[in-house]
mmCIF file of C-alpha atoms in Angstrom:
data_model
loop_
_atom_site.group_PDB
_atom_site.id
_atom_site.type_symbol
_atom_site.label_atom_id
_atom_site.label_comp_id
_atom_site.label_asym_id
_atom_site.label_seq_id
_atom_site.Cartn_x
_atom_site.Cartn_y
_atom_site.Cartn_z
ATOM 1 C CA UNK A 9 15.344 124.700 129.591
ATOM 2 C CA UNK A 10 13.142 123.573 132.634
ATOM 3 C CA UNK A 11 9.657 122.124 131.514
ATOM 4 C CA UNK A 12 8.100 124.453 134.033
ATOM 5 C CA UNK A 13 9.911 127.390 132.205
ATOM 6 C CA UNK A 14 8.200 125.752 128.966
ATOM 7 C CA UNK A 15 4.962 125.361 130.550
ATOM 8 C CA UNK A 16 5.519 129.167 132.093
ATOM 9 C CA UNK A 17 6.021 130.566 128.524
ATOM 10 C CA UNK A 18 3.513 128.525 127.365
ATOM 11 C CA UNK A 19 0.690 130.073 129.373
ATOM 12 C CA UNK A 20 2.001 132.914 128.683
ATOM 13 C CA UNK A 21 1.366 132.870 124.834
ATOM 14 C CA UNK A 22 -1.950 132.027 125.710
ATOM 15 C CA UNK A 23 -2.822 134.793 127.515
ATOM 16 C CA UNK A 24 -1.610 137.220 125.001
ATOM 17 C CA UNK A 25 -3.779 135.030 122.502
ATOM 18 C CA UNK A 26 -6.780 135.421 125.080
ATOM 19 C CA UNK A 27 -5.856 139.159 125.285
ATOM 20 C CA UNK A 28 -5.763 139.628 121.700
ATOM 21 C CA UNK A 29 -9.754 137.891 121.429
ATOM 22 C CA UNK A 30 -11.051 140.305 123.698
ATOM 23 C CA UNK A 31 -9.491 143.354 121.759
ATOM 24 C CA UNK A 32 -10.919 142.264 118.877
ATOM 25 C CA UNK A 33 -14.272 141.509 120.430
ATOM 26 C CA UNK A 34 -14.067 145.171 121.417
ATOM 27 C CA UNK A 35 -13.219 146.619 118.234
ATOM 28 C CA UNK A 36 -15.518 144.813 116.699
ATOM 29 C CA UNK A 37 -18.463 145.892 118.667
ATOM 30 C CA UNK A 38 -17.284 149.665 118.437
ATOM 31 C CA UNK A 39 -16.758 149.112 114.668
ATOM 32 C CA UNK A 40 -20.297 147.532 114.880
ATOM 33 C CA UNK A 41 -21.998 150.962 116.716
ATOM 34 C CA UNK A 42 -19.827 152.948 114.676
ATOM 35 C CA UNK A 43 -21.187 151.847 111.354
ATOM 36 C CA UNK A 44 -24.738 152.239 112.678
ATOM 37 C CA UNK A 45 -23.485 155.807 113.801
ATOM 38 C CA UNK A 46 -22.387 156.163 110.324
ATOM 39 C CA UNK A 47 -25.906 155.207 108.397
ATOM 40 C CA UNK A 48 -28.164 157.128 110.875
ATOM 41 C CA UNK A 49 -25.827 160.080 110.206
ATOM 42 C CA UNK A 50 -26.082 159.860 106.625
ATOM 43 C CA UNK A 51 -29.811 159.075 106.618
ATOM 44 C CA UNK A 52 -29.743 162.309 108.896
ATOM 45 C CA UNK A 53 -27.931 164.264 106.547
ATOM 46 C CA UNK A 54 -29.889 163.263 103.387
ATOM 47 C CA UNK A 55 -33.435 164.498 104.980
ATOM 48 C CA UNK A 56 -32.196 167.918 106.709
ATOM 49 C CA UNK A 57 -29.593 170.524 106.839
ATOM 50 C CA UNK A 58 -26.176 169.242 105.995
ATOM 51 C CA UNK A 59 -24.069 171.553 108.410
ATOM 52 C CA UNK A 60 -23.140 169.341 111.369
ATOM 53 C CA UNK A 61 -24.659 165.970 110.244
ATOM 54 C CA UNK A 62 -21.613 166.238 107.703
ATOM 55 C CA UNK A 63 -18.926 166.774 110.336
ATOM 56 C CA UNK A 64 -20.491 163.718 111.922
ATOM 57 C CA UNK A 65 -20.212 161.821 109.140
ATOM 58 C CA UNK A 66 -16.691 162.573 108.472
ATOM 59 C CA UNK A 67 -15.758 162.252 112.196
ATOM 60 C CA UNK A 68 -17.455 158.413 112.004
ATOM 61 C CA UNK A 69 -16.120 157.598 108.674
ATOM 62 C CA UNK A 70 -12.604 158.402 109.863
ATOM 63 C CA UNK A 71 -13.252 156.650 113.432
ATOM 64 C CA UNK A 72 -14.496 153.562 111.772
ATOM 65 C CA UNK A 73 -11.724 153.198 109.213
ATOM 66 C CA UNK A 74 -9.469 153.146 112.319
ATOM 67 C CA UNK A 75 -11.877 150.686 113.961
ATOM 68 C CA UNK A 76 -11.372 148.170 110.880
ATOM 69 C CA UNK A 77 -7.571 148.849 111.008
ATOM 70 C CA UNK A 78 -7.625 147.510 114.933
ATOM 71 C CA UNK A 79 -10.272 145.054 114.560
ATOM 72 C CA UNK A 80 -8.443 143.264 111.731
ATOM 73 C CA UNK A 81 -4.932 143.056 113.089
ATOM 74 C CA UNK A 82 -6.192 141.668 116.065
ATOM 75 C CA UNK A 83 -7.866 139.335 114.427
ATOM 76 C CA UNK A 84 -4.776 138.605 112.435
ATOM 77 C CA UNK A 85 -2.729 138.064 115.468
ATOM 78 C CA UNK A 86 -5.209 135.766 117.506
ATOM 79 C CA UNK A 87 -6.621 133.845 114.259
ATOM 80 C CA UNK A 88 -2.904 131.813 115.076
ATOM 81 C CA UNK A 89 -3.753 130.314 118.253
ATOM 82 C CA UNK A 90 -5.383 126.856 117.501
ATOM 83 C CA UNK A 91 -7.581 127.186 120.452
ATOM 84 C CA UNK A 92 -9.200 130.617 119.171
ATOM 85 C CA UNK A 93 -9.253 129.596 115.804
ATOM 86 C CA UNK A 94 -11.575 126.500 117.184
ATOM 87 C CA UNK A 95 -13.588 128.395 118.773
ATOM 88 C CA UNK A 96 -14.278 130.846 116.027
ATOM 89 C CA UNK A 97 -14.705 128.605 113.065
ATOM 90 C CA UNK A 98 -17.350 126.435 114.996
ATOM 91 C CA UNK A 99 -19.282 129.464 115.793
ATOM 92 C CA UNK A 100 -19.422 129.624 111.795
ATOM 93 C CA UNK A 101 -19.426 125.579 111.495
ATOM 94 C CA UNK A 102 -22.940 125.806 114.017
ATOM 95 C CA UNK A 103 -24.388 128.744 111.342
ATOM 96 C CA UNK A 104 -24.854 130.981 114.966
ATOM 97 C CA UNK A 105 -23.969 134.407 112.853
ATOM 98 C CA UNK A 106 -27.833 135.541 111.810
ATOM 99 C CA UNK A 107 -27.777 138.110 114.323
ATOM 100 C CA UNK A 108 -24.090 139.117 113.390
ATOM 101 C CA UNK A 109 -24.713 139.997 109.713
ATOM 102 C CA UNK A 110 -27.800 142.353 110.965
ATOM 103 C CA UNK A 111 -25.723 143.359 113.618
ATOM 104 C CA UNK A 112 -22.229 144.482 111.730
ATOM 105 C CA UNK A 113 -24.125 145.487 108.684
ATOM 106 C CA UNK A 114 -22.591 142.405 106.880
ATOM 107 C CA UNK A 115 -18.879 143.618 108.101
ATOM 108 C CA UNK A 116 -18.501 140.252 109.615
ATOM 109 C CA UNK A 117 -18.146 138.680 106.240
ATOM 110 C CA UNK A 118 -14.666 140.061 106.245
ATOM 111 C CA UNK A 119 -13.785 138.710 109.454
ATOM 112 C CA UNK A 120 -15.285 135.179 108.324
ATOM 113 C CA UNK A 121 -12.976 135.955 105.076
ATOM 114 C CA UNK A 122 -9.613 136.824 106.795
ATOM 115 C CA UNK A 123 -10.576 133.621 109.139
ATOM 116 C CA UNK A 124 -10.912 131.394 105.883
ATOM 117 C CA UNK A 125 -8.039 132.669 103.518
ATOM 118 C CA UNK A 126 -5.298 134.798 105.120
ATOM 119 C CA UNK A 127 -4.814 132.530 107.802
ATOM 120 C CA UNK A 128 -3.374 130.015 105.553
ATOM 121 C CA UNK A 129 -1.595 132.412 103.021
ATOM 122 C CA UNK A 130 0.685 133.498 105.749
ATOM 123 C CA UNK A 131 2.467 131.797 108.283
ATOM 124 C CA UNK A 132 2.121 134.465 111.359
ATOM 125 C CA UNK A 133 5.382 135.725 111.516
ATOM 126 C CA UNK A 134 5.433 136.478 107.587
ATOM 127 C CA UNK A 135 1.923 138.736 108.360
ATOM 128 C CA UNK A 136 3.717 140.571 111.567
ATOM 129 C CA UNK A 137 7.068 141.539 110.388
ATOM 130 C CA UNK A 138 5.894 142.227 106.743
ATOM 131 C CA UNK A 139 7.938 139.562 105.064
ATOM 132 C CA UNK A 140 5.445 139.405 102.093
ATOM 133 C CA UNK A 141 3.376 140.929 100.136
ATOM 134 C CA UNK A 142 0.424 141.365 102.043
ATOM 135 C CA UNK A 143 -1.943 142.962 99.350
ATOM 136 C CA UNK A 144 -4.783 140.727 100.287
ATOM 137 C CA UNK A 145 -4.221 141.197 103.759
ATOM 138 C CA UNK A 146 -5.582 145.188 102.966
ATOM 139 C CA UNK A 147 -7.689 144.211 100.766
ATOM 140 C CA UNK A 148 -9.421 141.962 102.393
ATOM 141 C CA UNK A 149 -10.728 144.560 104.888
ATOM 142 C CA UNK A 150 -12.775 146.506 102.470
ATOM 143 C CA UNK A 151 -16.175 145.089 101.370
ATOM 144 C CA UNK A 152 -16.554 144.814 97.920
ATOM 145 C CA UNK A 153 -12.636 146.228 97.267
ATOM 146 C CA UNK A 154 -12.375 142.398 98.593
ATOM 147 C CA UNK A 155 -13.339 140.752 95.691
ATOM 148 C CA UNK A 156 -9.722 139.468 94.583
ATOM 149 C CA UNK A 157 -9.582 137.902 97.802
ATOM 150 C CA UNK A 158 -12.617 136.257 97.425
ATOM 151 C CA UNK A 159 -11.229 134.924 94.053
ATOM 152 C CA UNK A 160 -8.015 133.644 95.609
ATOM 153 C CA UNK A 161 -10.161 132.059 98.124
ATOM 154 C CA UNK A 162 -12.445 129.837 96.063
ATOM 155 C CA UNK A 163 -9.287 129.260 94.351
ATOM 156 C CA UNK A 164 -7.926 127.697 97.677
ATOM 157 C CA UNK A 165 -10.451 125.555 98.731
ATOM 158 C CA UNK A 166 -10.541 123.377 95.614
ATOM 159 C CA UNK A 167 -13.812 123.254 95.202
ATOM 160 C CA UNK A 168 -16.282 123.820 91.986
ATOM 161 C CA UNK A 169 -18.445 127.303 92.417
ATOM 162 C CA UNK A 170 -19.847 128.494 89.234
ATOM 163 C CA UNK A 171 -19.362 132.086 88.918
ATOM 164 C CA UNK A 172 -23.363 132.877 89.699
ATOM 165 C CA UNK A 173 -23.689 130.865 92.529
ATOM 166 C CA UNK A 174 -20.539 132.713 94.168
ATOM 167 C CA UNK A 175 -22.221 136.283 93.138
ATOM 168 C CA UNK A 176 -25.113 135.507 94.573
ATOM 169 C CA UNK A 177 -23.774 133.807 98.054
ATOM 170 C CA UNK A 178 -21.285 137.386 98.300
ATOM 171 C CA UNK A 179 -24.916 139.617 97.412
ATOM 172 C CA UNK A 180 -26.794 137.319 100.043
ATOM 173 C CA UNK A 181 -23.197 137.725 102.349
ATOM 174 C CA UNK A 182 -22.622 133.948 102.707
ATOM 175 C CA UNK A 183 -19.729 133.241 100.785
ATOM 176 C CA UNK A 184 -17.519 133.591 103.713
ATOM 177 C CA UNK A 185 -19.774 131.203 105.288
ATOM 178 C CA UNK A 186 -20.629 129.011 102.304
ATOM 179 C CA UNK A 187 -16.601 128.713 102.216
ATOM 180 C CA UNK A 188 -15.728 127.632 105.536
ATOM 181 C CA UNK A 189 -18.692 125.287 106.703
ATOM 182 C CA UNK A 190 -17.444 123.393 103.145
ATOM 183 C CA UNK A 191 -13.999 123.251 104.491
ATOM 184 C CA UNK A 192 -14.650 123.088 107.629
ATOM 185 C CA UNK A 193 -12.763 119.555 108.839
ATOM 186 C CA UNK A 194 -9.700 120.609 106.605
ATOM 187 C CA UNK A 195 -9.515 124.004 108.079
ATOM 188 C CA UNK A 196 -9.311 122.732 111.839
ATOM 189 C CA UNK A 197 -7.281 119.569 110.616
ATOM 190 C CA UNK A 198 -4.731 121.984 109.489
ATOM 191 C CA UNK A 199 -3.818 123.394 113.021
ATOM 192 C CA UNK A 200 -0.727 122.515 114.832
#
């Protein structure tokens, strides 16, 4: 094989990688309006009539569950590429994700969790073609349903968290966080 052909296939990759970001930026934002959707609806529907603001809810419950579906496997797929990876722990390494927690109603504590742990459960082909058991990969999209994965994360990393500091980082919605800035040079040391 030809170096350029290399090179060609290489740039390639990337730009599936690249396209992969962006659909997960765009999930994420919909998931993001969605779930605001979702608790005006229901503050809606607790102070008046119960009719349509019901079908709404359902119709943004259902929409949103999709969202997370999308939003997580392509994160799964682009969390691979060392360059994206970079670029996504530092944002989390440079404690830039204030206005994401107010922003995603905390949901980005599963991305910063899938980041963290499944990336390094699963080698990437294992997560696509379903080679393993990929419990915590389902899991880990559900807040509070994640808590095994949060387990099996500490776990991981090696490192001493007494049981009430880690329940009170997951109530404040740092553990995610608290995780990966701790680990941060062994998680981008990892990458080949």
């Amino acid at each position: 094989m030809k170096l350029t052909d290399k090179r060609f296939w290489h740039s390639c990759g990337n730009a599936v990688n690249e396209l992969f970001f962006w659909l997960f930026i765009a999930f994420a934002v919909l998931l993001a309006i969605d779930l605001w959707c979702l608790l005006a609806t229901a503050i809606v529907c607790l102070f008046r009539e119960m009719g349509k603001s019901l079908t709404l809810l359902k119709i943004f419950g259902a929409f949103g569950i999709i969202l997370m579906l999308f939003s997580n496997f392509t994160l799964w797929l682009t969390m691979y590429s060392p360059m994206i990876y970079k670029r996504l722990a530092s944002v989390v390494w440079s404690k830039r994700l204030r206005p994401l927690y107010f922003l995603t109603l905390g949901y980005v504590n599963v991305y910063l969790l899938n980041l963290y742990y499944i990336r390094f459960r699963y080698s990437q082909y294992e997560l696509t073609q379903y080679r393993v058991n990929v419990i915590y990969s389902v899991l880990v999209m559900f807040p509070i349903i994640n808590i095994p994965v949060y387990v099996a994360a500490i776990r991981r990393s090696g490192q001493q968290v007494s049981l009430g500091d880690a329940a009170k980082l997951y109530m404040q919605g740092r553990l995610a966080t608290y995780l990966i800035q701790k680990d941060y040079s062994s998680l981008t040391g990892n990458i080949s």
